Amino acid sequence: ARTAVGDPQAVLAAADPESPGGVARAEFAAAVRSEIERRKRRLGVLSYDDLLSRLAEALESDDSPARARMRQRWRIVLVDEFQDTDPVQWAVLDRAFTGHATMVLIGDPKQAIYGFRGGDVVTYLTAARAATTQATLATNRRSDEPLVRSLLVPLSGAALGDPEIVVRPVEAHHRGSRLKGAPSDAPFRVRRVPRDAGFALNKGGLVNARDARAFIADDCAADIARLLGSGATWCGVRLEAGQVAVIVSIRDHGLLVQRALQARGIPAVMAGGGDVFLTPAGDEWLTLLAAMEAPHRSGLVRAAALTSFFGRTAEELDAEGEALTGRVADTLRGWALLLRGRGVAALVEAAEERGLTPRLLGRVDGERLLTDLRHLGQLLHEISVRDDLGLTALLEWFRDERRRVGASERPRRLDSDAAAVQIVTVHGSKGLEYPVTYLPFAYQLYQFPVDVARFHDEQGRRTLDVSGGGAGWDGNVRRHQEEELGEELRDLYVALTRAQSQVVTWWAPTTNTTTGGLHRLLFGRQPGVAEVPASMAVRDDEYAARVLGLIEELGGPAAEVAEIADGTATVTPEEAESLEVRIFDRVVDTEWRRTSYSGLIRAEEEAGVGSEPEVVGREDEPDSTAPDLPDLVDLMAIEAVAARGPASPMADLPAGATFGSLVHAVLEHTDPDAPDLEAELRRHVAEQLRWWYVPAEPAAIAEALVPVLHSPLGPLAPGLTLAEIPLRDRLRELDFELPLAGGDSRRGAVGAAKGRGVRSEGAGEARLRDVAALLRHHLPAADPLLPYADRLEQPALGDQALRGYLSGSVDVVLRVPGDVEDRYLVVDYKTNRLGAQGVPSTADDYGPAELGEAMLHSHYPLQALLYSVVVHRYLRWRLAGYDPERHLGGVLYLYLRGMCGPDTPVTGGHPAGVFSWRPPAALVLELSDLLDGEVVSR
């Protein structure tokens, strides 16, 4: 089912009706597909495959309006890498443009190696047969002529998985070899591993595949060491490790070679596919940085306006002229100041605020471009921080890095990976080139057992057989394996053609050799025959040596015997620099930190503690047991309990941070719509007790939580209880990490780029005392939390700097209906035990006055405000048409021990245990600005 869902365009083959198991598997896969589609429709979700499929459907009719619009908009269509196109993509192109536009399809079927992720070479062949004109590139501009000639000996005329995919002879642009002074001047080498090299053979006389790989990895490392230590040059400059690539099929094989290289002192890195510096995103970053450095040059400014950072078009530039150019130049000047003051990360954030993400995601290729832009932004940020580069130096580094990646001669190397042997997968190497490549394991292929057969049927449709058995299963598996072996040959072609001057391969007589691409090509293909057999028996060493020798005589790869060289052959080290101990002489800025609400208030030595420590359990209350009661208890106080309202449902339960963490976890996971709510609570209590153990029975805890969920929530959620708010209206455990006054800025740079805001007197930076001024300005005199402003002005708290990053987690955000539209409430659960020590708690201990005092005592007003800012920023980001006045619903602090069910006492409209507070939206907005470094004096 997973394969069927992952390849939605493939047809599901009919199962043999005589195979009940196969029918069940096929029906299950079809049912899962249908259910996925049903859920996507219900949730309003569209994948990129859905967008393509819907477009193809819209284009199906001859009189489709979509056809007319696309033909009117595009008269010439060029499609690159067409060999990786799938049937739906081709259906879109074919229906829209065939016969109505000039369509140029550019592709190389010999490099069609992405069948595993939907690339369909059959689609390419179908389109190629229908083309009115065909042209072929007959000149190889990558590889040297000696290498091209040698590669063509085994490759020329070979069919790579299909009779229509044949390797044709080509000419070479580079006439001689650019590699000079190497230990071997052969452009193409095959190193044969002999059976007598110390291997234990199986009954068939073959070497264990794992033993052979270990031997070859060591031999490969030794050969690279000889090459790098030989003083060989490429294009007249000494060959470096970074110009050598090891190409493997899977990452594990690459790691094997990497360890062997490192054992010889040769640096080696596992590289990704392609280089992000040479992508369109790299072009856009280069354009932007150049324009930021010279915003007075209108040509650079107008070029920057056309990038994704601004999203302008040539038509807009022409229509708006100098006015638009001036506005873009002003933005570029501001961004240059922002980069100098707060770094590249702040620049990326500014671009995001101008709509970079939605602008790109509206494009077909936008997701890839956005990922690359962010990736490059991260790299630019890292190098600017590491080397303290300004704008001009950063631009120069970026240009050098692009030159280094794309150059064909020794460039400046600023990245540490540049001096290391590059280890890449075949798929990662596609489109790349290296002076020297090593293919240590191209001789072998392990074919995994087939669980799902993927193949093309008689109509050329990509098909999945998930039945696992039945009359047609064996034939479908055979087709699957034939297509897999064809793609293996194309993998080999891609790997062999990455080299510019020399390629080195290996051959070994192992249990996995019979189906390996290189083995089948060298030993299985008959002269003058295009077909490469699906498998070829492995014969004795004498036969292998004779065949490889004959191929060498024809001008093919040089036949060598793999003999691991002395381990002392390593790269000649460069002259070492003198070393001296560095002195740590800078001042650590301890106020620039990652903190939390609890960390901010920890400076004041009071009993109240926060509920969100950064690592361990909840700190809703001091984690200590109550002291033993004295011998003479105030009996009158205990007798008076009955007159103080309903008893707390948690009166007999433990207290402390562990209990608070337990209750938080249970409420987070409980589904209020469960048919049996108490049973649902018991189940989650039992699960969470394994992590947060307290000496109480699960049934007792669950029974105490039932009335909590049925207690009224007060005026901010009129008529509602927690049990009546479903999971779809809850955002549970909203984790956050937000910058405090520019967490990415250095001291003295906070807010500098914004150009607004005045520091409060005596404070060079935002501090907690500035929150007090906001409270006094925005809260009415009768607000129960206004006195907290006095607490914030005490030096222990008020001097706390708001710099760095603030992290934490909001217990839950509730979406509740308002008068016109939904509102969002910040909710925090508290299990604090209030009231007299040793006296059972009742609802009266959690009345409005008592809760107000508890809020002030425990610094919860600060927590409530910070969490309100978090939700404000989240809604601003995610909610269309967001208006703080309408959508910010306020804060609920739920003191669970005081919530006694439907009969909870209500005083002045406020139920016991529920502290309701709706800070003015203007207060939340100004606090958000304060946290961003804007401190307004009052």
PDB file of C-alpha atoms in Angstrom, residues 261-402:
ATOM      1  CA  LEU A 261      40.950   7.056   2.778  1.00  0.00           C
ATOM      2  CA  GLN A 262      40.968   8.591   6.225  1.00  0.00           C
ATOM      3  CA  ALA A 263      43.075   5.695   7.502  1.00  0.00           C
ATOM      4  CA  ARG A 264      45.722   6.821   5.009  1.00  0.00           C
ATOM      5  CA  GLY A 265      45.483  10.438   6.063  1.00  0.00           C
ATOM      6  CA  ILE A 266      43.474  11.518   3.024  1.00  0.00           C
ATOM      7  CA  PRO A 267      40.489  13.771   3.793  1.00  0.00           C
ATOM      8  CA  ALA A 268      37.237  12.625   2.199  1.00  0.00           C
ATOM      9  CA  VAL A 269      33.680  13.902   2.432  1.00  0.00           C
ATOM     10  CA  MET A 270      30.313  12.516   1.430  1.00  0.00           C
ATOM     11  CA  ALA A 271      28.981  15.087  -0.998  1.00  0.00           C
ATOM     12  CA  GLY A 272      25.402  15.809  -2.016  1.00  0.00           C
ATOM     13  CA  GLY A 273      23.991  15.892  -5.506  1.00  0.00           C
ATOM     14  CA  GLY A 274      24.786  19.037  -7.442  1.00  0.00           C
ATOM     15  CA  ASP A 275      26.064  22.254  -5.960  1.00  0.00           C
ATOM     16  CA  VAL A 276      23.628  24.810  -4.660  1.00  0.00           C
ATOM     17  CA  PHE A 277      25.947  27.693  -5.597  1.00  0.00           C
ATOM     18  CA  LEU A 278      25.378  27.011  -9.299  1.00  0.00           C
ATOM     19  CA  THR A 279      21.583  26.832  -9.097  1.00  0.00           C
ATOM     20  CA  PRO A 280      19.212  29.650 -10.077  1.00  0.00           C
ATOM     21  CA  ALA A 281      19.098  30.504  -6.378  1.00  0.00           C
ATOM     22  CA  GLY A 282      22.835  31.173  -6.531  1.00  0.00           C
ATOM     23  CA  ASP A 283      22.284  33.567  -9.431  1.00  0.00           C
ATOM     24  CA  GLU A 284      19.620  35.421  -7.455  1.00  0.00           C
ATOM     25  CA  TRP A 285      21.758  35.765  -4.319  1.00  0.00           C
ATOM     26  CA  LEU A 286      24.667  37.065  -6.416  1.00  0.00           C
ATOM     27  CA  THR A 287      22.393  39.617  -8.079  1.00  0.00           C
ATOM     28  CA  LEU A 288      20.951  40.739  -4.743  1.00  0.00           C
ATOM     29  CA  LEU A 289      24.311  41.132  -2.987  1.00  0.00           C
ATOM     30  CA  ALA A 290      25.780  43.051  -5.922  1.00  0.00           C
ATOM     31  CA  ALA A 291      22.818  45.448  -5.931  1.00  0.00           C
ATOM     32  CA  MET A 292      22.989  45.902  -2.146  1.00  0.00           C
ATOM     33  CA  GLU A 293      26.655  46.838  -2.449  1.00  0.00           C
ATOM     34  CA  ALA A 294      25.966  49.405  -5.194  1.00  0.00           C
ATOM     35  CA  PRO A 295      22.340  50.609  -4.896  1.00  0.00           C
ATOM     36  CA  HIS A 296      23.243  53.719  -6.918  1.00  0.00           C
ATOM     37  CA  ARG A 297      23.736  51.628 -10.062  1.00  0.00           C
ATOM     38  CA  SER A 298      20.324  51.422 -11.693  1.00  0.00           C
ATOM     39  CA  GLY A 299      21.248  48.403 -13.810  1.00  0.00           C
ATOM     40  CA  LEU A 300      22.051  46.310 -10.735  1.00  0.00           C
ATOM     41  CA  VAL A 301      18.962  47.585  -8.921  1.00  0.00           C
ATOM     42  CA  ARG A 302      16.667  46.688 -11.806  1.00  0.00           C
ATOM     43  CA  ALA A 303      18.261  43.235 -12.041  1.00  0.00           C
ATOM     44  CA  ALA A 304      17.616  42.721  -8.316  1.00  0.00           C
ATOM     45  CA  ALA A 305      13.995  43.780  -8.785  1.00  0.00           C
ATOM     46  CA  LEU A 306      13.540  40.843 -11.169  1.00  0.00           C
ATOM     47  CA  THR A 307      14.722  38.289  -8.590  1.00  0.00           C
ATOM     48  CA  SER A 308      12.431  36.331  -6.307  1.00  0.00           C
ATOM     49  CA  PHE A 309      13.383  38.638  -3.440  1.00  0.00           C
ATOM     50  CA  PHE A 310      11.251  41.373  -5.046  1.00  0.00           C
ATOM     51  CA  GLY A 311       9.195  39.448  -7.581  1.00  0.00           C
ATOM     52  CA  ARG A 312       8.910  42.280 -10.093  1.00  0.00           C
ATOM     53  CA  THR A 313       8.515  41.708 -13.830  1.00  0.00           C
ATOM     54  CA  ALA A 314      10.129  43.363 -16.820  1.00  0.00           C
ATOM     55  CA  GLU A 315       6.727  44.799 -17.739  1.00  0.00           C
ATOM     56  CA  GLU A 316       6.434  46.465 -14.321  1.00  0.00           C
ATOM     57  CA  LEU A 317       9.927  47.911 -14.593  1.00  0.00           C
ATOM     58  CA  ASP A 318       9.108  49.322 -17.991  1.00  0.00           C
ATOM     59  CA  ALA A 319       5.765  50.748 -16.883  1.00  0.00           C
ATOM     60  CA  GLU A 320       6.859  52.283 -13.561  1.00  0.00           C
ATOM     61  CA  GLY A 321      10.335  53.312 -14.633  1.00  0.00           C
ATOM     62  CA  GLU A 322      12.512  55.307 -12.267  1.00  0.00           C
ATOM     63  CA  ALA A 323       9.862  55.409  -9.540  1.00  0.00           C
ATOM     64  CA  LEU A 324       9.986  51.645  -9.087  1.00  0.00           C
ATOM     65  CA  THR A 325      13.772  51.595  -9.424  1.00  0.00           C
ATOM     66  CA  GLY A 326      14.018  54.202  -6.665  1.00  0.00           C
ATOM     67  CA  ARG A 327      11.782  52.236  -4.307  1.00  0.00           C
ATOM     68  CA  VAL A 328      13.777  49.054  -4.857  1.00  0.00           C
ATOM     69  CA  ALA A 329      17.035  50.975  -4.317  1.00  0.00           C
ATOM     70  CA  ASP A 330      15.710  52.323  -1.011  1.00  0.00           C
ATOM     71  CA  THR A 331      14.858  48.795   0.104  1.00  0.00           C
ATOM     72  CA  LEU A 332      18.317  47.592  -0.900  1.00  0.00           C
ATOM     73  CA  ARG A 333      19.950  50.353   1.159  1.00  0.00           C
ATOM     74  CA  GLY A 334      17.853  49.365   4.157  1.00  0.00           C
ATOM     75  CA  TRP A 335      18.741  45.714   3.698  1.00  0.00           C
ATOM     76  CA  ALA A 336      22.436  46.594   3.491  1.00  0.00           C
ATOM     77  CA  LEU A 337      22.158  48.359   6.857  1.00  0.00           C
ATOM     78  CA  LEU A 338      20.234  45.396   8.232  1.00  0.00           C
ATOM     79  CA  LEU A 339      22.912  42.967   7.087  1.00  0.00           C
ATOM     80  CA  ARG A 340      25.683  45.068   8.651  1.00  0.00           C
ATOM     81  CA  GLY A 341      23.837  45.390  11.936  1.00  0.00           C
ATOM     82  CA  ARG A 342      22.112  42.042  12.371  1.00  0.00           C
ATOM     83  CA  GLY A 343      23.534  39.646   9.817  1.00  0.00           C
ATOM     84  CA  VAL A 344      22.301  37.561   6.896  1.00  0.00           C
ATOM     85  CA  ALA A 345      19.646  35.759   8.947  1.00  0.00           C
ATOM     86  CA  ALA A 346      17.900  39.072   9.591  1.00  0.00           C
ATOM     87  CA  LEU A 347      18.131  39.874   5.877  1.00  0.00           C
ATOM     88  CA  VAL A 348      16.409  36.587   5.027  1.00  0.00           C
ATOM     89  CA  GLU A 349      13.726  37.359   7.599  1.00  0.00           C
ATOM     90  CA  ALA A 350      13.164  40.770   5.996  1.00  0.00           C
ATOM     91  CA  ALA A 351      12.770  39.119   2.596  1.00  0.00           C
ATOM     92  CA  GLU A 352      10.257  36.699   4.110  1.00  0.00           C
ATOM     93  CA  GLU A 353       8.268  39.620   5.455  1.00  0.00           C
ATOM     94  CA  ARG A 354       8.043  40.965   1.902  1.00  0.00           C
ATOM     95  CA  GLY A 355       6.267  37.784   0.785  1.00  0.00           C
ATOM     96  CA  LEU A 356       9.150  35.649  -0.478  1.00  0.00           C
ATOM     97  CA  THR A 357       7.595  32.324   0.556  1.00  0.00           C
ATOM     98  CA  PRO A 358       4.046  32.771  -0.817  1.00  0.00           C
ATOM     99  CA  ARG A 359       5.460  34.329  -3.972  1.00  0.00           C
ATOM    100  CA  LEU A 360       7.657  31.307  -4.675  1.00  0.00           C
ATOM    101  CA  LEU A 361       5.197  28.620  -3.617  1.00  0.00           C
ATOM    102  CA  GLY A 362       2.836  30.012  -6.222  1.00  0.00           C
ATOM    103  CA  ARG A 363       5.280  28.834  -8.900  1.00  0.00           C
ATOM    104  CA  VAL A 364       5.662  25.316 -10.246  1.00  0.00           C
ATOM    105  CA  ASP A 365       9.373  25.233  -9.358  1.00  0.00           C
ATOM    106  CA  GLY A 366       9.004  27.455  -6.330  1.00  0.00           C
ATOM    107  CA  GLU A 367       9.539  24.890  -3.595  1.00  0.00           C
ATOM    108  CA  ARG A 368      12.948  23.884  -4.969  1.00  0.00           C
ATOM    109  CA  LEU A 369      14.015  27.494  -5.482  1.00  0.00           C
ATOM    110  CA  LEU A 370      12.845  28.495  -2.004  1.00  0.00           C
ATOM    111  CA  THR A 371      14.787  25.615  -0.444  1.00  0.00           C
ATOM    112  CA  ASP A 372      17.936  26.615  -2.323  1.00  0.00           C
ATOM    113  CA  LEU A 373      17.556  30.303  -1.413  1.00  0.00           C
ATOM    114  CA  ARG A 374      17.239  29.400   2.268  1.00  0.00           C
ATOM    115  CA  HIS A 375      20.148  26.968   2.043  1.00  0.00           C
ATOM    116  CA  LEU A 376      22.394  29.636   0.553  1.00  0.00           C
ATOM    117  CA  GLY A 377      21.180  32.144   3.118  1.00  0.00           C
ATOM    118  CA  GLN A 378      22.273  29.760   5.855  1.00  0.00           C
ATOM    119  CA  LEU A 379      25.686  29.292   4.234  1.00  0.00           C
ATOM    120  CA  LEU A 380      26.133  33.048   3.838  1.00  0.00           C
ATOM    121  CA  HIS A 381      25.138  33.610   7.454  1.00  0.00           C
ATOM    122  CA  GLU A 382      27.589  30.982   8.702  1.00  0.00           C
ATOM    123  CA  ILE A 383      30.540  32.339   6.736  1.00  0.00           C
ATOM    124  CA  SER A 384      29.755  35.954   7.640  1.00  0.00           C
ATOM    125  CA  VAL A 385      29.667  35.100  11.345  1.00  0.00           C
ATOM    126  CA  ARG A 386      32.676  32.777  11.231  1.00  0.00           C
ATOM    127  CA  ASP A 387      34.953  35.163   9.330  1.00  0.00           C
ATOM    128  CA  ASP A 388      33.255  38.440  10.363  1.00  0.00           C
ATOM    129  CA  LEU A 389      32.651  39.409   6.733  1.00  0.00           C
ATOM    130  CA  GLY A 390      30.983  42.654   5.754  1.00  0.00           C
ATOM    131  CA  LEU A 391      28.839  43.085   2.659  1.00  0.00           C
ATOM    132  CA  THR A 392      31.705  43.654   0.215  1.00  0.00           C
ATOM    133  CA  ALA A 393      33.772  40.762   1.567  1.00  0.00           C
ATOM    134  CA  LEU A 394      30.701  38.521   1.611  1.00  0.00           C
ATOM    135  CA  LEU A 395      29.976  39.313  -2.035  1.00  0.00           C
ATOM    136  CA  GLU A 396      33.576  38.550  -2.974  1.00  0.00           C
ATOM    137  CA  TRP A 397      33.466  35.250  -1.064  1.00  0.00           C
ATOM    138  CA  PHE A 398      30.253  34.284  -2.811  1.00  0.00           C
ATOM    139  CA  ARG A 399      31.730  35.021  -6.237  1.00  0.00           C
ATOM    140  CA  ASP A 400      34.865  33.028  -5.409  1.00  0.00           C
ATOM    141  CA  GLU A 401      32.809  30.094  -4.180  1.00  0.00           C
ATOM    142  CA  ARG A 402      30.799  29.974  -7.400  1.00  0.00           C
TER     143      ARG A 402
END
